[in-house]
PDB file of N, CA and C in Angstrom:
ATOM      1  N   MET A 366     -22.483  -8.895  24.468  1.00  0.00           N
ATOM      2  CA  MET A 366     -21.162  -9.289  23.945  1.00  0.00           C
ATOM      3  C   MET A 366     -20.252  -9.691  25.121  1.00  0.00           C
ATOM      4  N   ASP A 367     -19.774 -10.916  25.108  1.00  0.00           N
ATOM      5  CA  ASP A 367     -18.926 -11.333  26.231  1.00  0.00           C
ATOM      6  C   ASP A 367     -17.469 -10.916  25.994  1.00  0.00           C
ATOM      7  N   SER A 368     -16.665 -11.094  27.023  1.00  0.00           N
ATOM      8  CA  SER A 368     -15.293 -10.588  26.980  1.00  0.00           C
ATOM      9  C   SER A 368     -14.457 -11.289  25.910  1.00  0.00           C
ATOM     10  N   ARG A 369     -14.765 -12.557  25.642  1.00  0.00           N
ATOM     11  CA  ARG A 369     -13.986 -13.273  24.629  1.00  0.00           C
ATOM     12  C   ARG A 369     -14.203 -12.667  23.245  1.00  0.00           C
ATOM     13  N   GLN A 370     -15.466 -12.397  22.907  1.00  0.00           N
ATOM     14  CA  GLN A 370     -15.773 -11.777  21.612  1.00  0.00           C
ATOM     15  C   GLN A 370     -15.131 -10.394  21.515  1.00  0.00           C
ATOM     16  N   TRP A 371     -15.214  -9.638  22.613  1.00  0.00           N
ATOM     17  CA  TRP A 371     -14.662  -8.285  22.617  1.00  0.00           C
ATOM     18  C   TRP A 371     -13.154  -8.323  22.387  1.00  0.00           C
ATOM     19  N   ARG A 372     -12.481  -9.282  23.047  1.00  0.00           N
ATOM     20  CA  ARG A 372     -11.037  -9.407  22.899  1.00  0.00           C
ATOM     21  C   ARG A 372     -10.686  -9.764  21.459  1.00  0.00           C
ATOM     22  N   ALA A 373     -11.458 -10.668  20.858  1.00  0.00           N
ATOM     23  CA  ALA A 373     -11.199 -11.083  19.480  1.00  0.00           C
ATOM     24  C   ALA A 373     -11.369  -9.910  18.526  1.00  0.00           C
ATOM     25  N   SER A 374     -12.447  -9.134  18.694  1.00  0.00           N
ATOM     26  CA  SER A 374     -12.685  -7.993  17.809  1.00  0.00           C
ATOM     27  C   SER A 374     -11.613  -6.927  18.017  1.00  0.00           C
ATOM     28  N   ALA A 375     -11.172  -6.738  19.256  1.00  0.00           N
ATOM     29  CA  ALA A 375     -10.117  -5.768  19.531  1.00  0.00           C
ATOM     30  C   ALA A 375      -8.823  -6.192  18.841  1.00  0.00           C
ATOM     31  N   ARG A 376      -8.532  -7.499  18.881  1.00  0.00           N
ATOM     32  CA  ARG A 376      -7.317  -7.997  18.240  1.00  0.00           C
ATOM     33  C   ARG A 376      -7.395  -7.810  16.733  1.00  0.00           C
ATOM     34  N   ILE A 377      -8.585  -8.043  16.162  1.00  0.00           N
ATOM     35  CA  ILE A 377      -8.760  -7.886  14.718  1.00  0.00           C
ATOM     36  C   ILE A 377      -8.535  -6.434  14.306  1.00  0.00           C
ATOM     37  N   SER A 378      -9.157  -5.493  15.041  1.00  0.00           N
ATOM     38  CA  SER A 378      -8.994  -4.077  14.702  1.00  0.00           C
ATOM     39  C   SER A 378      -7.547  -3.635  14.906  1.00  0.00           C
ATOM     40  N   GLU A 379      -6.890  -4.212  15.909  1.00  0.00           N
ATOM     41  CA  GLU A 379      -5.487  -3.884  16.175  1.00  0.00           C
ATOM     42  C   GLU A 379      -4.611  -4.312  15.008  1.00  0.00           C
ATOM     43  N   SER A 380      -4.831  -5.554  14.535  1.00  0.00           N
ATOM     44  CA  SER A 380      -4.030  -6.063  13.421  1.00  0.00           C
ATOM     45  C   SER A 380      -4.322  -5.265  12.157  1.00  0.00           C
ATOM     46  N   ARG A 381      -5.585  -4.847  11.993  1.00  0.00           N
ATOM     47  CA  ARG A 381      -5.948  -4.067  10.818  1.00  0.00           C
ATOM     48  C   ARG A 381      -5.214  -2.732  10.808  1.00  0.00           C
ATOM     49  N   SER A 382      -5.182  -2.047  11.958  1.00  0.00           N
ATOM     50  CA  SER A 382      -4.480  -0.767  12.049  1.00  0.00           C
ATOM     51  C   SER A 382      -2.977  -0.970  11.865  1.00  0.00           C
ATOM     52  N   TRP A 383      -2.466  -2.120  12.343  1.00  0.00           N
ATOM     53  CA  TRP A 383      -1.041  -2.421  12.170  1.00  0.00           C
ATOM     54  C   TRP A 383      -0.710  -2.583  10.693  1.00  0.00           C
ATOM     55  N   PHE A 384      -1.580  -3.308   9.967  1.00  0.00           N
ATOM     56  CA  PHE A 384      -1.364  -3.478   8.530  1.00  0.00           C
ATOM     57  C   PHE A 384      -1.386  -2.126   7.826  1.00  0.00           C
ATOM     58  N   ARG A 385      -2.320  -1.259   8.231  1.00  0.00           N
ATOM     59  CA  ARG A 385      -2.422   0.063   7.606  1.00  0.00           C
ATOM     60  C   ARG A 385      -1.155   0.866   7.879  1.00  0.00           C
ATOM     61  N   ARG A 386      -0.659   0.767   9.127  1.00  0.00           N
ATOM     62  CA  ARG A 386       0.559   1.495   9.495  1.00  0.00           C
ATOM     63  C   ARG A 386       1.750   0.998   8.683  1.00  0.00           C
ATOM     64  N   MET A 387       1.850  -0.326   8.522  1.00  0.00           N
ATOM     65  CA  MET A 387       2.970  -0.889   7.776  1.00  0.00           C
ATOM     66  C   MET A 387       2.907  -0.483   6.306  1.00  0.00           C
ATOM     67  N   SER A 388       1.718  -0.478   5.716  1.00  0.00           N
ATOM     68  CA  SER A 388       1.587  -0.082   4.313  1.00  0.00           C
ATOM     69  C   SER A 388       1.905   1.403   4.150  1.00  0.00           C
ATOM     70  N   ASN A 389       1.496   2.220   5.116  1.00  0.00           N
ATOM     71  CA  ASN A 389       1.843   3.641   5.086  1.00  0.00           C
ATOM     72  C   ASN A 389       3.352   3.834   5.190  1.00  0.00           C
ATOM     73  N   LEU A 390       3.996   3.037   6.053  1.00  0.00           N
ATOM     74  CA  LEU A 390       5.443   3.121   6.221  1.00  0.00           C
ATOM     75  C   LEU A 390       6.160   2.760   4.928  1.00  0.00           C
ATOM     76  N   SER A 391       5.726   1.665   4.301  1.00  0.00           N
ATOM     77  CA  SER A 391       6.386   1.235   3.069  1.00  0.00           C
ATOM     78  C   SER A 391       6.177   2.263   1.963  1.00  0.00           C
ATOM     79  N   ARG A 392       4.974   2.861   1.913  1.00  0.00           N
ATOM     80  CA  ARG A 392       4.707   3.895   0.906  1.00  0.00           C
ATOM     81  C   ARG A 392       5.592   5.107   1.157  1.00  0.00           C
ATOM     82  N   PHE A 393       5.710   5.501   2.426  1.00  0.00           N
ATOM     83  CA  PHE A 393       6.548   6.639   2.792  1.00  0.00           C
ATOM     84  C   PHE A 393       8.007   6.363   2.428  1.00  0.00           C
ATOM     85  N   ARG A 394       8.466   5.128   2.686  1.00  0.00           N
ATOM     86  CA  ARG A 394       9.843   4.759   2.371  1.00  0.00           C
ATOM     87  C   ARG A 394      10.069   4.811   0.868  1.00  0.00           C
ATOM     88  N   GLN A 395       9.088   4.342   0.088  1.00  0.00           N
ATOM     89  CA  GLN A 395       9.199   4.398  -1.370  1.00  0.00           C
ATOM     90  C   GLN A 395       9.334   5.843  -1.837  1.00  0.00           C
ATOM     91  N   ILE A 396       8.498   6.720  -1.276  1.00  0.00           N
ATOM     92  CA  ILE A 396       8.518   8.136  -1.670  1.00  0.00           C
ATOM     93  C   ILE A 396       9.866   8.761  -1.322  1.00  0.00           C
ATOM     94  N   THR A 397      10.376   8.497  -0.128  1.00  0.00           N
ATOM     95  CA  THR A 397      11.653   9.087   0.277  1.00  0.00           C
ATOM     96  C   THR A 397      12.791   8.535  -0.573  1.00  0.00           C
ATOM     97  N   LEU A 398      12.725   7.231  -0.902  1.00  0.00           N
ATOM     98  CA  LEU A 398      13.756   6.640  -1.748  1.00  0.00           C
ATOM     99  C   LEU A 398      13.710   7.262  -3.140  1.00  0.00           C
ATOM    100  N   LEU A 399      12.508   7.451  -3.684  1.00  0.00           N
ATOM    101  CA  LEU A 399      12.363   8.036  -5.012  1.00  0.00           C
ATOM    102  C   LEU A 399      12.875   9.482  -5.030  1.00  0.00           C
ATOM    103  N   SER A 400      12.516  10.260  -3.998  1.00  0.00           N
ATOM    104  CA  SER A 400      12.951  11.652  -3.949  1.00  0.00           C
ATOM    105  C   SER A 400      14.459  11.735  -3.734  1.00  0.00           C
ATOM    106  N   ALA A 401      15.013  10.820  -2.941  1.00  0.00           N
ATOM    107  CA  ALA A 401      16.461  10.801  -2.738  1.00  0.00           C
ATOM    108  C   ALA A 401      17.166  10.445  -4.041  1.00  0.00           C
ATOM    109  N   ASP A 402      16.592   9.492  -4.775  1.00  0.00           N
ATOM    110  CA  ASP A 402      17.140   9.086  -6.063  1.00  0.00           C
ATOM    111  C   ASP A 402      17.096  10.265  -7.040  1.00  0.00           C
ATOM    112  N   ALA A 403      15.966  10.974  -7.061  1.00  0.00           N
ATOM    113  CA  ALA A 403      15.814  12.131  -7.940  1.00  0.00           C
ATOM    114  C   ALA A 403      16.801  13.225  -7.544  1.00  0.00           C
ATOM    115  N   GLY A 404      17.016  13.411  -6.238  1.00  0.00           N
ATOM    116  CA  GLY A 404      17.955  14.420  -5.760  1.00  0.00           C
ATOM    117  C   GLY A 404      19.376  14.085  -6.167  1.00  0.00           C
ATOM    118  N   ASN A 405      19.720  12.797  -6.160  1.00  0.00           N
ATOM    119  CA  ASN A 405      21.062  12.384  -6.563  1.00  0.00           C
ATOM    120  C   ASN A 405      21.278  12.597  -8.056  1.00  0.00           C
ATOM    121  N   LYS A 406      20.226  12.370  -8.838  1.00  0.00           N
ATOM    122  CA  LYS A 406      20.344  12.525 -10.293  1.00  0.00           C
ATOM    123  C   LYS A 406      20.237  13.979 -10.744  1.00  0.00           C
ATOM    124  N   GLN A 407      19.776  14.839  -9.836  1.00  0.00           N
ATOM    125  CA  GLN A 407      19.574  16.261 -10.127  1.00  0.00           C
ATOM    126  C   GLN A 407      18.739  16.452 -11.403  1.00  0.00           C
ATOM    127  N   PRO A 408      17.418  16.308 -11.291  1.00  0.00           N
ATOM    128  CA  PRO A 408      16.529  16.420 -12.454  1.00  0.00           C
ATOM    129  C   PRO A 408      16.566  17.801 -13.104  1.00  0.00           C
ATOM    130  N   ALA A 409      16.227  17.844 -14.369  1.00  0.00           N
ATOM    131  CA  ALA A 409      16.334  19.076 -15.154  1.00  0.00           C
ATOM    132  C   ALA A 409      15.324  20.134 -14.729  1.00  0.00           C
ATOM    133  N   PHE A 410      14.138  19.710 -14.221  1.00  0.00           N
ATOM    134  CA  PHE A 410      13.122  20.704 -13.863  1.00  0.00           C
ATOM    135  C   PHE A 410      13.440  21.409 -12.557  1.00  0.00           C
TER     136      PHE A 410
END
């Protein structure tokens, strides 16, 4: 495997982990927004 192929595969895995991180962030933000919304409404349970 030459350095060009290695660099390309490294970039691909990097972008993949970045996408995973961004999706995790957006999911976390959704959860915090939902819980904050629920806290403001003061649910019955």
